[in-house]
Short mmCIF file of the C-alpha atoms (twelve columns), coordinates in Angstrom:
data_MODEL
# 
_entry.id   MODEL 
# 
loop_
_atom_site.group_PDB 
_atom_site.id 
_atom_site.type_symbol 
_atom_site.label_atom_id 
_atom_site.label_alt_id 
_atom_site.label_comp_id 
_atom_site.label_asym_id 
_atom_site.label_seq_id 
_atom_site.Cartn_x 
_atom_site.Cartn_y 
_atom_site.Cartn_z 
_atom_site.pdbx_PDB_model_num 
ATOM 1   C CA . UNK A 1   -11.496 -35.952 -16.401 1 
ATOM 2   C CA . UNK A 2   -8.841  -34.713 -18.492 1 
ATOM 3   C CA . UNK A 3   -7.230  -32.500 -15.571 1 
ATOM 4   C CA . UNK A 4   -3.899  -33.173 -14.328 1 
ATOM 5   C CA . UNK A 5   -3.432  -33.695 -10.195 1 
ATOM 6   C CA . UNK A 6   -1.683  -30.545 -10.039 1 
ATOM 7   C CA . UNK A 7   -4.438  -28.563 -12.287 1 
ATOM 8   C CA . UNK A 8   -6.942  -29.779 -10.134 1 
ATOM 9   C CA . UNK A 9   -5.435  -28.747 -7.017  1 
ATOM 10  C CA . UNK A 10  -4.584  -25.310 -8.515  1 
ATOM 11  C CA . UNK A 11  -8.255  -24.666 -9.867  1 
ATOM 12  C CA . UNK A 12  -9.150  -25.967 -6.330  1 
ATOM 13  C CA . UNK A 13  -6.989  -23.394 -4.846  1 
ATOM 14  C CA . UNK A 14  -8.725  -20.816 -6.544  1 
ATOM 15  C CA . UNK A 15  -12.300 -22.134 -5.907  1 
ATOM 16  C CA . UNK A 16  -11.438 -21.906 -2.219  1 
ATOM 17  C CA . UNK A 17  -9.815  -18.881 -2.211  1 
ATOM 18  C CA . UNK A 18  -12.737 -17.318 -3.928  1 
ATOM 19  C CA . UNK A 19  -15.219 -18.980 -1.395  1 
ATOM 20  C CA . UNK A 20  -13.716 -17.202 1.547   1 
ATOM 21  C CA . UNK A 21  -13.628 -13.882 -0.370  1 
ATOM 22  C CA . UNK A 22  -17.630 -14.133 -1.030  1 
ATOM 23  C CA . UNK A 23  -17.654 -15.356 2.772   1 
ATOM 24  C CA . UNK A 24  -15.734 -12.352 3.716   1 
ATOM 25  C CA . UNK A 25  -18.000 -10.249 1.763   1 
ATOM 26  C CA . UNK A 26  -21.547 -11.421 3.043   1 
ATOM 27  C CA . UNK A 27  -20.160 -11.058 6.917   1 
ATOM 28  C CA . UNK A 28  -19.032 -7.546  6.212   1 
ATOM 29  C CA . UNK A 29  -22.221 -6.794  4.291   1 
ATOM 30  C CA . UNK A 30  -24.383 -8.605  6.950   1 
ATOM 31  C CA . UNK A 31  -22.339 -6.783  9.683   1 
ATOM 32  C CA . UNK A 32  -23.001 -3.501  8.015   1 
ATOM 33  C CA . UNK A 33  -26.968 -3.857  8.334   1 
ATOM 34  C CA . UNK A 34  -26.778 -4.718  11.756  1 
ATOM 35  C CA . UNK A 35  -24.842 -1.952  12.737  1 
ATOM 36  C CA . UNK A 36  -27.341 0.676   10.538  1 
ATOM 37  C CA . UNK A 37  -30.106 -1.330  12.128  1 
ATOM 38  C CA . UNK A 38  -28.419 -0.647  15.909  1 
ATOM 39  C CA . UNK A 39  -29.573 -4.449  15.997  1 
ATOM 40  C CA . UNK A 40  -26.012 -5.124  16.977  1 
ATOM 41  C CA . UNK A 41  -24.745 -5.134  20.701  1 
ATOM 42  C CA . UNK A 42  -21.764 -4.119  21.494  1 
ATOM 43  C CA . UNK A 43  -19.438 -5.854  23.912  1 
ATOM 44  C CA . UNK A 44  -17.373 -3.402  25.355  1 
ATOM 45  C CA . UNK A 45  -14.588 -5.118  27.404  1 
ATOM 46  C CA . UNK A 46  -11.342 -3.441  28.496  1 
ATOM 47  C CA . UNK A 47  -8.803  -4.009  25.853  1 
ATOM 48  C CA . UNK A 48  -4.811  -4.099  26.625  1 
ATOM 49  C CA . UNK A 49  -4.135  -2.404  23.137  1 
ATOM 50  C CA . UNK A 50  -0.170  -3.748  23.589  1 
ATOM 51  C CA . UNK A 51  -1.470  -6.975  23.910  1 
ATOM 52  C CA . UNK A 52  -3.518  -6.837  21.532  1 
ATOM 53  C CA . UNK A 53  -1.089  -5.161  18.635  1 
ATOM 54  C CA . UNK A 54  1.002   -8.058  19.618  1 
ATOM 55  C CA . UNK A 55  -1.969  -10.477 18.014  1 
ATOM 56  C CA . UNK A 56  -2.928  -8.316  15.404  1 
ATOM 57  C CA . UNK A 57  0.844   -7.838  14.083  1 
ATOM 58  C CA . UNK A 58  1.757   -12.119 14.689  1 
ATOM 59  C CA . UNK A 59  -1.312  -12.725 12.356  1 
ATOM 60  C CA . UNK A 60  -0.743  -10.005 9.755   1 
ATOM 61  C CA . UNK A 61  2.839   -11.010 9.072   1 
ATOM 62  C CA . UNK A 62  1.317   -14.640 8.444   1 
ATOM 63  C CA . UNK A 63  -1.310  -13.023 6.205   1 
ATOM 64  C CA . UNK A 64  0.946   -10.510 4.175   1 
ATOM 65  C CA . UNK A 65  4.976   -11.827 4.786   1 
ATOM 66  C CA . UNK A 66  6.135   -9.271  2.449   1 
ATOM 67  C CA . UNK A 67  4.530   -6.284  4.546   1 
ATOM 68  C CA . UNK A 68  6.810   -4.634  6.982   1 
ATOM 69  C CA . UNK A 69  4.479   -3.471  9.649   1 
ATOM 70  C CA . UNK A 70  4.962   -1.932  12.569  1 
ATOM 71  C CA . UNK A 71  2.952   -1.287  16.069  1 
ATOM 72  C CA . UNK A 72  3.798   1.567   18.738  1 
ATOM 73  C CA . UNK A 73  2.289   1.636   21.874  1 
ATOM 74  C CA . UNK A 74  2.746   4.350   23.982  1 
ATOM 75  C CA . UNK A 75  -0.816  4.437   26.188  1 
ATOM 76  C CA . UNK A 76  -1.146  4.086   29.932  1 
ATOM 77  C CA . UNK A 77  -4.685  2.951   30.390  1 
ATOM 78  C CA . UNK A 78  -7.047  0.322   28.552  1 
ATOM 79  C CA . UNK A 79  -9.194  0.678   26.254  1 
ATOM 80  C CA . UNK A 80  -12.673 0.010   26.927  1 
ATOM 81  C CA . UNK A 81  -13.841 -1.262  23.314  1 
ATOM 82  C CA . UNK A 82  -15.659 -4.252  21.582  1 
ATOM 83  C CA . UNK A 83  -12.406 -6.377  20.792  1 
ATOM 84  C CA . UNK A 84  -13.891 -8.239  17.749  1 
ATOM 85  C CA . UNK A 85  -14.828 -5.111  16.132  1 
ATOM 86  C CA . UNK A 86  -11.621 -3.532  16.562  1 
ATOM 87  C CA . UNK A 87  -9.956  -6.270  15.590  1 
ATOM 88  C CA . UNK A 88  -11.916 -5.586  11.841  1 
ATOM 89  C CA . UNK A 89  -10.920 -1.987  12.382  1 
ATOM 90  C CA . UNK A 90  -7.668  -3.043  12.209  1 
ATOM 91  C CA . UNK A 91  -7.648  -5.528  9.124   1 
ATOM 92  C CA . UNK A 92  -9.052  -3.798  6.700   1 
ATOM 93  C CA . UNK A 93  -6.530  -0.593  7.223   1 
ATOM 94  C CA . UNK A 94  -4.044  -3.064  6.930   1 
ATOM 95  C CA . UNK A 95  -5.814  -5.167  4.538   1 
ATOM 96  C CA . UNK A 96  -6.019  -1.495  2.361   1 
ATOM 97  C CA . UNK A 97  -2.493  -0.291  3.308   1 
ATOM 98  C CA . UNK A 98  -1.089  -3.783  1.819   1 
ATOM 99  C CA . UNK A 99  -3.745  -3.682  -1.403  1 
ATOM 100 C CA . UNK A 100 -2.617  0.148   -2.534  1 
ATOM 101 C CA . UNK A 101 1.129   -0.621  -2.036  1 
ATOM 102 C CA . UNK A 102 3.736   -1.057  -4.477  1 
ATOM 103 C CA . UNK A 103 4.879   -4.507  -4.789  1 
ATOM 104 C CA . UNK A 104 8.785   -3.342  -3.322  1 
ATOM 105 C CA . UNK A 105 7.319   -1.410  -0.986  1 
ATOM 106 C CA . UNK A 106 4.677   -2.720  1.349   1 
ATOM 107 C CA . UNK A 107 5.254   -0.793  4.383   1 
ATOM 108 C CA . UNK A 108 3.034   0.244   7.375   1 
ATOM 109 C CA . UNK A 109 3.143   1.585   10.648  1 
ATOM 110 C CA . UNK A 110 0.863   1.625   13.359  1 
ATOM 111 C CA . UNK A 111 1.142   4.157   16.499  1 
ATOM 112 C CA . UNK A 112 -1.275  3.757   19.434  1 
ATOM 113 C CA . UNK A 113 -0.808  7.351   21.563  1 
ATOM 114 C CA . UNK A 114 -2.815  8.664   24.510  1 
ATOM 115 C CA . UNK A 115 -3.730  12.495  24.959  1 
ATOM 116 C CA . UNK A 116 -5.678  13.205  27.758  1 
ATOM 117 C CA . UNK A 117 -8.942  11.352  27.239  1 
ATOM 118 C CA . UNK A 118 -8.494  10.058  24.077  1 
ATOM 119 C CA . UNK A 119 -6.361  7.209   22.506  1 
ATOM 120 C CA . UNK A 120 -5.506  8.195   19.157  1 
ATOM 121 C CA . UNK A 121 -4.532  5.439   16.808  1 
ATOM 122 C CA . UNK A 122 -2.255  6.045   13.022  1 
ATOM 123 C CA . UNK A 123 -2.050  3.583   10.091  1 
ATOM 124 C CA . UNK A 124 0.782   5.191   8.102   1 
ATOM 125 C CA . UNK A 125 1.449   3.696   4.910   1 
ATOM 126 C CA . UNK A 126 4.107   4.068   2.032   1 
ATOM 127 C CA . UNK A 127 1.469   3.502   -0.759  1 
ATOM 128 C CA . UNK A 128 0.067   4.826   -3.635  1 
ATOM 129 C CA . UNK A 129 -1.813  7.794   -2.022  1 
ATOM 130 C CA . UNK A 130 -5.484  9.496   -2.801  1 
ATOM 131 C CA . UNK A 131 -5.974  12.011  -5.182  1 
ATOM 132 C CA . UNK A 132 -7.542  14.697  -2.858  1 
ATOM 133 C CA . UNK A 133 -10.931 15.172  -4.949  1 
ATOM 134 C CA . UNK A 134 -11.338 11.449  -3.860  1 
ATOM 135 C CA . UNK A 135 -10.448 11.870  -0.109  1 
ATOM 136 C CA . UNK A 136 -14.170 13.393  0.210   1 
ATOM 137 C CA . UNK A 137 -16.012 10.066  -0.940  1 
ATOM 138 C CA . UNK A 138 -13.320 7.141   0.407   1 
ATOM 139 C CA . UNK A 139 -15.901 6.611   3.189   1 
ATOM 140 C CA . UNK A 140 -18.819 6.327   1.265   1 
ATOM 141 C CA . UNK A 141 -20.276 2.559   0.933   1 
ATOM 142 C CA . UNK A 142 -19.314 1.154   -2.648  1 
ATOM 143 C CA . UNK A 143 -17.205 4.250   -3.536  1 
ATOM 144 C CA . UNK A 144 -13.968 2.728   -4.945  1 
ATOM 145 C CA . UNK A 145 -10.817 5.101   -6.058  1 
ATOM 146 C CA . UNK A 146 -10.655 4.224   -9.816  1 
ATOM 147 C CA . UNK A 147 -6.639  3.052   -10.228 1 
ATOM 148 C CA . UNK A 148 -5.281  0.047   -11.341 1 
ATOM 149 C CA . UNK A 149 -4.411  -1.286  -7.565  1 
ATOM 150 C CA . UNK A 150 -8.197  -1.927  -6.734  1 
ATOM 151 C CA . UNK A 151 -9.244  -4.197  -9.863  1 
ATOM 152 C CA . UNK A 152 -8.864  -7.593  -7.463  1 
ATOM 153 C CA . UNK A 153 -12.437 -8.075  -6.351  1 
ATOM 154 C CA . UNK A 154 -12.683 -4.659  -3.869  1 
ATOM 155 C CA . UNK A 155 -16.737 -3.896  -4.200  1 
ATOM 156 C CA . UNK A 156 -15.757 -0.455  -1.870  1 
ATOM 157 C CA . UNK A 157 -16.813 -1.555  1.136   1 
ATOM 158 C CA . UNK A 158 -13.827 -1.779  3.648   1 
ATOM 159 C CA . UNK A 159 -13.583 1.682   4.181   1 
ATOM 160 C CA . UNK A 160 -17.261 2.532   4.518   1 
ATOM 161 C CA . UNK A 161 -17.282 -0.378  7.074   1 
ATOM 162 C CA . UNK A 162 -14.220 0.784   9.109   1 
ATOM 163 C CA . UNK A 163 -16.099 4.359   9.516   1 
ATOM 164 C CA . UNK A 164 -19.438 3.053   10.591  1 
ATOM 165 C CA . UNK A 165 -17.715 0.619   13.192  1 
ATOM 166 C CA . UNK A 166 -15.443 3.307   14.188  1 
ATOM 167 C CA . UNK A 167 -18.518 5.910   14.422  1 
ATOM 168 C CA . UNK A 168 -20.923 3.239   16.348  1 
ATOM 169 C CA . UNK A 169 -17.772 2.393   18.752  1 
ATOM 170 C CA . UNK A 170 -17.690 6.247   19.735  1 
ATOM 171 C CA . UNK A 171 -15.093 7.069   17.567  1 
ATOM 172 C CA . UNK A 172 -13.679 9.163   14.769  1 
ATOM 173 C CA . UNK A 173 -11.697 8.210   11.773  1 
ATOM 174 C CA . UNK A 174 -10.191 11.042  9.135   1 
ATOM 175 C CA . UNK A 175 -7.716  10.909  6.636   1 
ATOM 176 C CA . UNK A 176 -4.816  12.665  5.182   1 
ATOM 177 C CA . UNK A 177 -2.718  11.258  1.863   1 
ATOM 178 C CA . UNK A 178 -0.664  12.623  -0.928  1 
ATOM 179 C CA . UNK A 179 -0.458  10.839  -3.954  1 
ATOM 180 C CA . UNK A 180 2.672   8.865   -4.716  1 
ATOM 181 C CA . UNK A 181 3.827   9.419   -1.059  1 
ATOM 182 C CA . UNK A 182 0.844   7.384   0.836   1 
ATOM 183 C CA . UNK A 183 -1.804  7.337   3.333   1 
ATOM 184 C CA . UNK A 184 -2.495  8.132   7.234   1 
ATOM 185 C CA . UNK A 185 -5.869  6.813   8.618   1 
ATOM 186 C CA . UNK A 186 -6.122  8.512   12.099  1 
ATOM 187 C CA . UNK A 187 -9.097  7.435   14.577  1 
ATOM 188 C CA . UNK A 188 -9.891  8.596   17.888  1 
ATOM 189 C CA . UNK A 189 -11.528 6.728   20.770  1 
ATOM 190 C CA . UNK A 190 -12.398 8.363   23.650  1 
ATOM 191 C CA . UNK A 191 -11.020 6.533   26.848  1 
ATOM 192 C CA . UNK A 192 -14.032 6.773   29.244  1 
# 
C-alpha cells in the first residue's frame, strides 16, 4: 500500500524479468533430459543458414542494442538441421559472448564457411577470455568460470547445453580463447 506507481511498476519489472529467467531455466533444464534420454526427435529440415543469420542477427540486435554483431555467410548448400535447436545453438553463444564482454566493448562475429562436407560455423568475440586450465571443464553441466562477469544468475548450463545439442545434431563444438583478448566457439556440422 505504501508503494508509489512508479515503484510498483519497477518491482513489477523485476518480478517479470525474473519469471522468464526461471522459465528460461526449466526449458533448458527440461530440454537437457530429453536430449540425455534420446526421448527427443529431431526435426531435421533443410535450413538456408543466410536466411536464417538474417533472423537470428534482426532479433539479437533487439535483445542486446549495444552488441555489434556480425554474420558471414559464405556456404553454397543448405543445411540439413533441426532449426529450433540451432536457433538455441546460436543464443546462448551470443547470449555468452554479450555476458563475458566489457561494457565498451560488446563485439561479436559470426562466420558460416563450407569445406568440403562440412559447414563450419565461428562465434568470435572481443571478451574477457578463459583462463586455459578452465577451457577443459567450460562444457561440463553446472561448471561456471569463477570471475566477476558470471555473478547475474548463470547456474553453468548454457554451455553444457550448446555441446549436447551440438553433439546430438551430429556435430562438434571446440574452443580456443586467450584471456583479456576473447573467445572463438567453432562447431562443425557435417552437410549430408
Amino acid at each position: 500500500k505504501q508503494l508509489s506507481d512508479n515503484e510498483r511498476r519497477h518491482y513489477g519489472k523485476i518480478l517479470d524479468e525474473e519469471a522468464d529467467k526461471l522459465n528460461n531455466l526449466m526449458n533448458t533444464l527440461l530440454s537437457f533430459t530429453q536430449i540425455e534420454n534420446k526421448s527427443i526427435k529431431m526435426k531435421r529440415e533443410e535450413v538456408d543458414l543466410h536466411e536464417f543469420c538474417n533472423k537470428v542477427l534482426a532479433a539479437s540486435e533487439i535483445k542486446y542494442r549495444d552488441l555489434q554483431i556480425q554474420c558471414i555467410v559464405e556456404v553454397k548448400k543448405a543445411l540439413y538441421v533441426d532449426p529450433v535447436l540451432l536457433g538455441s545453438i546460436f543464443q546462448n553463444l551470443i547470449d555468452n559472448a554479450y555476458k563475458y564482454s566489457k561494457p565498451d566493448n560488446k563485439v561479436l562475429d559470426i562466420k558460416v564457411t563450407q569445406a568440403k562436407k562440412q559447414v563450419i560455423m565461428h562465434f568470435s568475440d572481443q571478451g574477457i577470455g578463459i583462463e586455459r586450465k578452465e577451457l577443459v571443464h567450460i562444457f561440463k553441466k553446472f561448471y561456471r568460470v569463477q570471475n566477476q562477469y558470471n555473478q547475474q544468475g548463470s547456474v553453468g548450463l548454457g554451455l553444457a547445453f550448446c555441446k549436447e545439442l551440438v553433439n546430438f545434431m551430429g556435430g562438434d563444438i571446440s574452443v580456443d580463447s586467450e584471456l583479456g583478448r576473447g573467445t572463438t566457439f567453432s562447431i562443425v556440422f557435417p552437410l549430408d
